[in-house]
């Protein structure tokens, strides 16, 4: 059962905010971008956007460029910080079988994120029927863990360049799912397998195959076993990513009016499509604008709410 947000409290002012809470003996923090629509009153939906392994909330905020979509569409963009690393960098999430010190120490990241939602509800009016989760790489894995283990709180999930890494998959409710991934991702391998070592470390992550992961959600959500191709996009002829493609596969109809969608890209690396271009290209591979992940994710999210 989703608990309704408390009414009557003052809304957070538009702009950027940073908050900290104590959870499970650790001081944790998160960033919030509040759109101008907050001044109009009413409860706003939330998109939780999890950074990749080795990054942090500020990097994900800048790299994904989701604030721009939040400003246009009127939702709160929330960027939690993982744990580990040093000086607030090189943070990871305990997404189950991955990643880094967060998984090794079995950090309660699901509990932390639920505490973030509760903390934010005390600070401003939020629409708790419209809480969504997304993220990149290890952050994508974290979004999936949250959706699987807190399906009463998460209305829909969208992973980018990181397949779910749960040892146990038993969501209590159906959850709409979108996944965005390039077959040419050289780090989170589309077909699964052991990733290259993270720079300056001997750390390597084992990635599940994307389509095997989606089969679990397709079965859980009661979708047809065969997807329909519902969009095919090519890069603009005059663009650097002219050779890139994006094909959308849709599994529908599913139970409880859910849906499972795969955006299968070619040519792009381990990246957030439409995000900051050529960020760490030497590590992540080529960026792409063949689709704008923020727009696709929000248009998908906006169709669903948790009863």
GROMACS .gro file of C-alpha atoms in nm:
model
  307
    1UNK     CA    1   0.000   0.000   0.000
    2UNK     CA    2   0.138   0.339  -0.100
    3UNK     CA    3   0.116   0.597   0.181
    4UNK     CA    4  -0.019   0.931   0.063
    5UNK     CA    5   0.205   1.233   0.100
    6UNK     CA    6   0.131   1.467   0.385
    7UNK     CA    7  -0.053   1.772   0.259
    8UNK     CA    8  -0.008   2.133   0.353
    9UNK     CA    9   0.366   2.164   0.387
   10UNK     CA   10   0.553   2.432   0.195
   11UNK     CA   11   0.693   2.325  -0.139
   12UNK     CA   12   1.065   2.328  -0.201
   13UNK     CA   13   1.173   2.631  -0.399
   14UNK     CA   14   1.256   2.572  -0.767
   15UNK     CA   15   1.623   2.495  -0.825
   16UNK     CA   16   1.877   2.256  -0.682
   17UNK     CA   17   1.889   2.120  -0.328
   18UNK     CA   18   2.110   1.878  -0.138
   19UNK     CA   19   1.990   1.687   0.168
   20UNK     CA   20   2.143   1.429   0.397
   21UNK     CA   21   1.988   1.164   0.618
   22UNK     CA   22   2.122   0.897   0.848
   23UNK     CA   23   2.035   0.541   0.752
   24UNK     CA   24   2.166   0.210   0.881
   25UNK     CA   25   2.445   0.384   1.069
   26UNK     CA   26   2.567   0.581   0.766
   27UNK     CA   27   2.533   0.947   0.672
   28UNK     CA   28   2.383   0.943   0.323
   29UNK     CA   29   2.294   1.223   0.082
   30UNK     CA   30   2.084   1.300  -0.224
   31UNK     CA   31   2.029   1.585  -0.469
   32UNK     CA   32   1.693   1.718  -0.587
   33UNK     CA   33   1.614   1.936  -0.887
   34UNK     CA   34   1.280   2.114  -0.841
   35UNK     CA   35   1.112   2.247  -1.158
   36UNK     CA   36   0.940   2.585  -1.175
   37UNK     CA   37   0.602   2.406  -1.178
   38UNK     CA   38   0.645   2.350  -0.804
   39UNK     CA   39   0.532   2.708  -0.742
   40UNK     CA   40   0.189   2.628  -0.890
   41UNK     CA   41   0.111   2.391  -0.603
   42UNK     CA   42   0.002   2.031  -0.629
   43UNK     CA   43   0.196   1.712  -0.583
   44UNK     CA   44   0.478   1.642  -0.825
   45UNK     CA   45   0.595   1.302  -0.950
   46UNK     CA   46   0.947   1.183  -0.874
   47UNK     CA   47   1.212   1.027  -1.096
   48UNK     CA   48   1.493   0.861  -0.901
   49UNK     CA   49   1.806   0.869  -1.119
   50UNK     CA   50   2.091   0.648  -0.995
   51UNK     CA   51   2.452   0.713  -1.095
   52UNK     CA   52   2.676   0.442  -1.236
   53UNK     CA   53   2.946   0.261  -1.042
   54UNK     CA   54   3.245   0.487  -0.986
   55UNK     CA   55   3.041   0.806  -1.024
   56UNK     CA   56   2.820   1.008  -0.790
   57UNK     CA   57   2.496   1.205  -0.790
   58UNK     CA   58   2.651   1.527  -0.921
   59UNK     CA   59   2.811   1.346  -1.214
   60UNK     CA   60   2.486   1.168  -1.304
   61UNK     CA   61   2.294   1.494  -1.279
   62UNK     CA   62   2.531   1.667  -1.518
   63UNK     CA   63   2.589   1.371  -1.750
   64UNK     CA   64   2.231   1.252  -1.797
   65UNK     CA   65   2.093   1.605  -1.838
   66UNK     CA   66   1.763   1.492  -1.691
   67UNK     CA   67   1.704   1.830  -1.524
   68UNK     CA   68   1.615   1.972  -1.865
   69UNK     CA   69   1.335   1.719  -1.907
   70UNK     CA   70   1.221   1.771  -1.548
   71UNK     CA   71   1.191   2.143  -1.617
   72UNK     CA   72   0.979   2.084  -1.928
   73UNK     CA   73   0.760   1.807  -1.791
   74UNK     CA   74   0.726   1.911  -1.429
   75UNK     CA   75   0.871   1.633  -1.217
   76UNK     CA   76   1.123   1.619  -0.933
   77UNK     CA   77   1.456   1.472  -1.047
   78UNK     CA   78   1.619   1.301  -0.749
   79UNK     CA   79   1.981   1.185  -0.756
   80UNK     CA   80   2.084   0.969  -0.457
   81UNK     CA   81   2.449   0.900  -0.372
   82UNK     CA   82   2.586   0.548  -0.331
   83UNK     CA   83   2.858   0.454  -0.083
   84UNK     CA   84   3.228   0.371  -0.072
   85UNK     CA   85   3.505   0.536  -0.270
   86UNK     CA   86   3.677   0.842  -0.129
   87UNK     CA   87   3.602   1.215  -0.112
   88UNK     CA   88   3.249   1.154  -0.241
   89UNK     CA   89   3.368   0.984  -0.562
   90UNK     CA   90   3.387   0.629  -0.696
   91UNK     CA   91   3.058   0.536  -0.528
   92UNK     CA   92   2.869   0.212  -0.592
   93UNK     CA   93   2.528   0.054  -0.530
   94UNK     CA   94   2.439  -0.280  -0.376
   95UNK     CA   95   2.227  -0.403  -0.666
   96UNK     CA   96   2.240  -0.767  -0.557
   97UNK     CA   97   2.524  -0.949  -0.728
   98UNK     CA   98   2.694  -0.617  -0.813
   99UNK     CA   99   2.880  -0.387  -0.751
  100UNK     CA  100   3.198  -0.292  -0.565
  101UNK     CA  101   3.217  -0.230  -0.191
  102UNK     CA  102   2.843  -0.161  -0.164
  103UNK     CA  103   2.761  -0.518  -0.267
  104UNK     CA  104   3.056  -0.666  -0.075
  105UNK     CA  105   2.942  -0.492   0.245
  106UNK     CA  106   2.575  -0.563   0.173
  107UNK     CA  107   2.479  -0.197   0.215
  108UNK     CA  108   2.104  -0.147   0.261
  109UNK     CA  109   2.054   0.070  -0.046
  110UNK     CA  110   1.688  -0.023  -0.094
  111UNK     CA  111   1.617   0.087   0.261
  112UNK     CA  112   1.814   0.406   0.202
  113UNK     CA  113   1.614   0.499  -0.109
  114UNK     CA  114   1.283   0.436   0.068
  115UNK     CA  115   1.410   0.661   0.349
  116UNK     CA  116   1.492   0.927   0.087
  117UNK     CA  117   1.133   0.914  -0.037
  118UNK     CA  118   1.002   0.949   0.317
  119UNK     CA  119   1.242   1.237   0.388
  120UNK     CA  120   1.141   1.417   0.071
  121UNK     CA  121   0.770   1.371   0.153
  122UNK     CA  122   0.832   1.557   0.480
  123UNK     CA  123   0.991   1.845   0.291
  124UNK     CA  124   0.739   1.894   0.009
  125UNK     CA  125   0.422   1.751  -0.140
  126UNK     CA  126   0.501   1.456  -0.366
  127UNK     CA  127   0.275   1.228  -0.565
  128UNK     CA  128   0.362   0.890  -0.419
  129UNK     CA  129   0.153   0.714  -0.682
  130UNK     CA  130   0.403   0.841  -0.940
  131UNK     CA  131   0.747   0.744  -0.814
  132UNK     CA  132   0.975   0.611  -1.088
  133UNK     CA  133   1.329   0.472  -1.098
  134UNK     CA  134   1.602   0.485  -1.359
  135UNK     CA  135   1.980   0.482  -1.369
  136UNK     CA  136   2.295   0.406  -1.563
  137UNK     CA  137   2.501   0.085  -1.543
  138UNK     CA  138   2.529  -0.009  -1.173
  139UNK     CA  139   2.261   0.256  -1.120
  140UNK     CA  140   2.037   0.076  -1.369
  141UNK     CA  141   2.088  -0.243  -1.169
  142UNK     CA  142   1.993  -0.051  -0.855
  143UNK     CA  143   1.675   0.078  -1.017
  144UNK     CA  144   1.578  -0.279  -1.102
  145UNK     CA  145   1.647  -0.400  -0.749
  146UNK     CA  146   1.432  -0.121  -0.610
  147UNK     CA  147   1.148  -0.203  -0.851
  148UNK     CA  148   1.167  -0.573  -0.765
  149UNK     CA  149   1.189  -0.534  -0.388
  150UNK     CA  150   0.968  -0.227  -0.344
  151UNK     CA  151   0.712  -0.280  -0.619
  152UNK     CA  152   0.447  -0.128  -0.393
  153UNK     CA  153   0.630   0.207  -0.414
  154UNK     CA  154   0.769   0.214  -0.770
  155UNK     CA  155   0.522   0.284  -1.051
  156UNK     CA  156   0.764   0.202  -1.336
  157UNK     CA  157   1.134   0.138  -1.395
  158UNK     CA  158   1.373   0.215  -1.683
  159UNK     CA  159   1.726   0.080  -1.696
  160UNK     CA  160   2.005   0.221  -1.912
  161UNK     CA  161   2.315   0.015  -1.997
  162UNK     CA  162   2.292  -0.218  -1.700
  163UNK     CA  163   2.095  -0.543  -1.669
  164UNK     CA  164   1.933  -0.652  -1.343
  165UNK     CA  165   2.172  -0.847  -1.121
  166UNK     CA  166   1.941  -0.997  -0.858
  167UNK     CA  167   2.004  -1.342  -0.716
  168UNK     CA  168   1.640  -1.365  -0.614
  169UNK     CA  169   1.361  -1.217  -0.827
  170UNK     CA  170   1.020  -1.213  -0.660
  171UNK     CA  171   0.840  -0.880  -0.707
  172UNK     CA  172   0.510  -0.860  -0.523
  173UNK     CA  173   0.341  -0.664  -0.805
  174UNK     CA  174   0.363  -0.622  -1.181
  175UNK     CA  175   0.593  -0.333  -1.282
  176UNK     CA  176   0.615  -0.157  -1.621
  177UNK     CA  177   0.972  -0.188  -1.754
  178UNK     CA  178   1.174  -0.006  -2.018
  179UNK     CA  179   1.535  -0.096  -2.094
  180UNK     CA  180   1.781   0.101  -2.312
  181UNK     CA  181   2.104  -0.073  -2.416
  182UNK     CA  182   2.348  -0.080  -2.707
  183UNK     CA  183   2.465  -0.409  -2.853
  184UNK     CA  184   2.803  -0.235  -2.893
  185UNK     CA  185   2.835  -0.151  -2.524
  186UNK     CA  186   3.189  -0.258  -2.442
  187UNK     CA  187   3.148  -0.251  -2.063
  188UNK     CA  188   2.802  -0.381  -1.971
  189UNK     CA  189   2.792  -0.645  -2.241
  190UNK     CA  190   2.453  -0.677  -2.410
  191UNK     CA  191   2.491  -1.053  -2.445
  192UNK     CA  192   2.623  -1.088  -2.091
  193UNK     CA  193   2.965  -1.186  -1.962
  194UNK     CA  194   3.260  -1.058  -1.765
  195UNK     CA  195   3.324  -0.689  -1.822
  196UNK     CA  196   3.670  -0.536  -1.869
  197UNK     CA  197   3.842  -0.432  -1.548
  198UNK     CA  198   3.749  -0.093  -1.411
  199UNK     CA  199   4.042   0.148  -1.468
  200UNK     CA  200   4.321   0.134  -1.211
  201UNK     CA  201   4.161  -0.164  -1.038
  202UNK     CA  202   4.125  -0.538  -1.080
  203UNK     CA  203   3.749  -0.510  -1.036
  204UNK     CA  204   3.542  -0.681  -1.304
  205UNK     CA  205   3.164  -0.721  -1.306
  206UNK     CA  206   2.966  -1.015  -1.437
  207UNK     CA  207   2.674  -0.888  -1.647
  208UNK     CA  208   2.361  -1.092  -1.717
  209UNK     CA  209   2.238  -1.101  -2.080
  210UNK     CA  210   1.991  -0.819  -2.140
  211UNK     CA  211   1.728  -1.030  -2.311
  212UNK     CA  212   1.746  -1.303  -2.046
  213UNK     CA  213   1.687  -1.037  -1.783
  214UNK     CA  214   1.389  -0.897  -1.972
  215UNK     CA  215   1.240  -1.245  -2.006
  216UNK     CA  216   1.200  -1.249  -1.628
  217UNK     CA  217   1.001  -0.926  -1.633
  218UNK     CA  218   0.799  -1.039  -1.936
  219UNK     CA  219   0.699  -1.357  -1.753
  220UNK     CA  220   0.635  -1.179  -1.423
  221UNK     CA  221   0.419  -0.911  -1.588
  222UNK     CA  222   0.226  -1.171  -1.786
  223UNK     CA  223   0.322  -1.030  -2.126
  224UNK     CA  224   0.323  -1.213  -2.460
  225UNK     CA  225   0.649  -1.400  -2.511
  226UNK     CA  226   0.715  -1.238  -2.847
  227UNK     CA  227   0.776  -0.865  -2.887
  228UNK     CA  228   0.648  -0.641  -3.164
  229UNK     CA  229   0.882  -0.394  -3.334
  230UNK     CA  230   0.713  -0.061  -3.273
  231UNK     CA  231   0.980   0.185  -3.390
  232UNK     CA  232   1.303   0.189  -3.591
  233UNK     CA  233   1.519   0.501  -3.591
  234UNK     CA  234   1.842   0.585  -3.772
  235UNK     CA  235   2.089   0.860  -3.688
  236UNK     CA  236   2.060   1.187  -3.878
  237UNK     CA  237   2.262   1.173  -4.201
  238UNK     CA  238   2.462   1.485  -4.109
  239UNK     CA  239   2.536   1.375  -3.751
  240UNK     CA  240   2.843   1.209  -3.602
  241UNK     CA  241   2.622   0.917  -3.505
  242UNK     CA  242   2.463   0.880  -3.848
  243UNK     CA  243   2.536   0.506  -3.851
  244UNK     CA  244   2.370   0.445  -3.514
  245UNK     CA  245   2.027   0.281  -3.494
  246UNK     CA  246   1.759   0.233  -3.229
  247UNK     CA  247   1.485  -0.029  -3.250
  248UNK     CA  248   1.198  -0.044  -3.004
  249UNK     CA  249   1.058  -0.385  -2.909
  250UNK     CA  250   0.731  -0.384  -2.716
  251UNK     CA  251   0.586  -0.671  -2.513
  252UNK     CA  252   0.217  -0.598  -2.462
  253UNK     CA  253  -0.054  -0.626  -2.344
  254UNK     CA  254   0.051  -0.737  -1.997
  255UNK     CA  255  -0.135  -0.788  -1.672
  256UNK     CA  256  -0.238  -0.488  -1.463
  257UNK     CA  257  -0.197  -0.269  -1.773
  258UNK     CA  258   0.183  -0.293  -1.758
  259UNK     CA  259   0.424  -0.318  -2.050
  260UNK     CA  260   0.784  -0.420  -2.117
  261UNK     CA  261   0.985  -0.221  -2.373
  262UNK     CA  262   1.338  -0.268  -2.505
  263UNK     CA  263   1.525   0.002  -2.694
  264UNK     CA  264   1.801  -0.192  -2.868
  265UNK     CA  265   2.073   0.037  -3.003
  266UNK     CA  266   2.367  -0.016  -3.235
  267UNK     CA  267   2.683   0.195  -3.262
  268UNK     CA  268   2.666   0.353  -2.915
  269UNK     CA  269   2.887   0.264  -2.621
  270UNK     CA  270   2.818   0.237  -2.249
  271UNK     CA  271   2.629   0.564  -2.249
  272UNK     CA  272   2.312   0.758  -2.168
  273UNK     CA  273   2.159   0.835  -2.511
  274UNK     CA  274   2.104   1.207  -2.552
  275UNK     CA  275   2.316   1.285  -2.246
  276UNK     CA  276   2.641   1.483  -2.238
  277UNK     CA  277   2.819   1.377  -2.554
  278UNK     CA  278   3.171   1.232  -2.558
  279UNK     CA  279   3.190   1.217  -2.179
  280UNK     CA  280   3.481   0.981  -2.094
  281UNK     CA  281   3.472   0.846  -2.447
  282UNK     CA  282   3.802   0.664  -2.386
  283UNK     CA  283   3.625   0.459  -2.118
  284UNK     CA  284   3.257   0.452  -2.214
  285UNK     CA  285   3.277   0.453  -2.593
  286UNK     CA  286   3.086   0.675  -2.836
  287UNK     CA  287   2.786   0.873  -2.723
  288UNK     CA  288   2.468   0.888  -2.925
  289UNK     CA  289   2.169   1.111  -2.995
  290UNK     CA  290   1.979   0.855  -3.201
  291UNK     CA  291   1.721   0.870  -2.922
  292UNK     CA  292   1.690   1.099  -2.621
  293UNK     CA  293   1.672   0.860  -2.326
  294UNK     CA  294   1.524   1.125  -2.098
  295UNK     CA  295   1.232   1.192  -2.329
  296UNK     CA  296   1.167   0.824  -2.398
  297UNK     CA  297   1.188   0.735  -2.030
  298UNK     CA  298   0.958   1.014  -1.918
  299UNK     CA  299   0.698   0.949  -2.190
  300UNK     CA  300   0.697   0.585  -2.076
  301UNK     CA  301   0.679   0.670  -1.705
  302UNK     CA  302   0.401   0.925  -1.749
  303UNK     CA  303   0.161   0.652  -1.863
  304UNK     CA  304   0.174   0.463  -1.532
  305UNK     CA  305   0.095   0.519  -1.167
  306UNK     CA  306   0.092   0.293  -0.862
  307UNK     CA  307  -0.255   0.239  -0.715
   0.00000   0.00000   0.00000
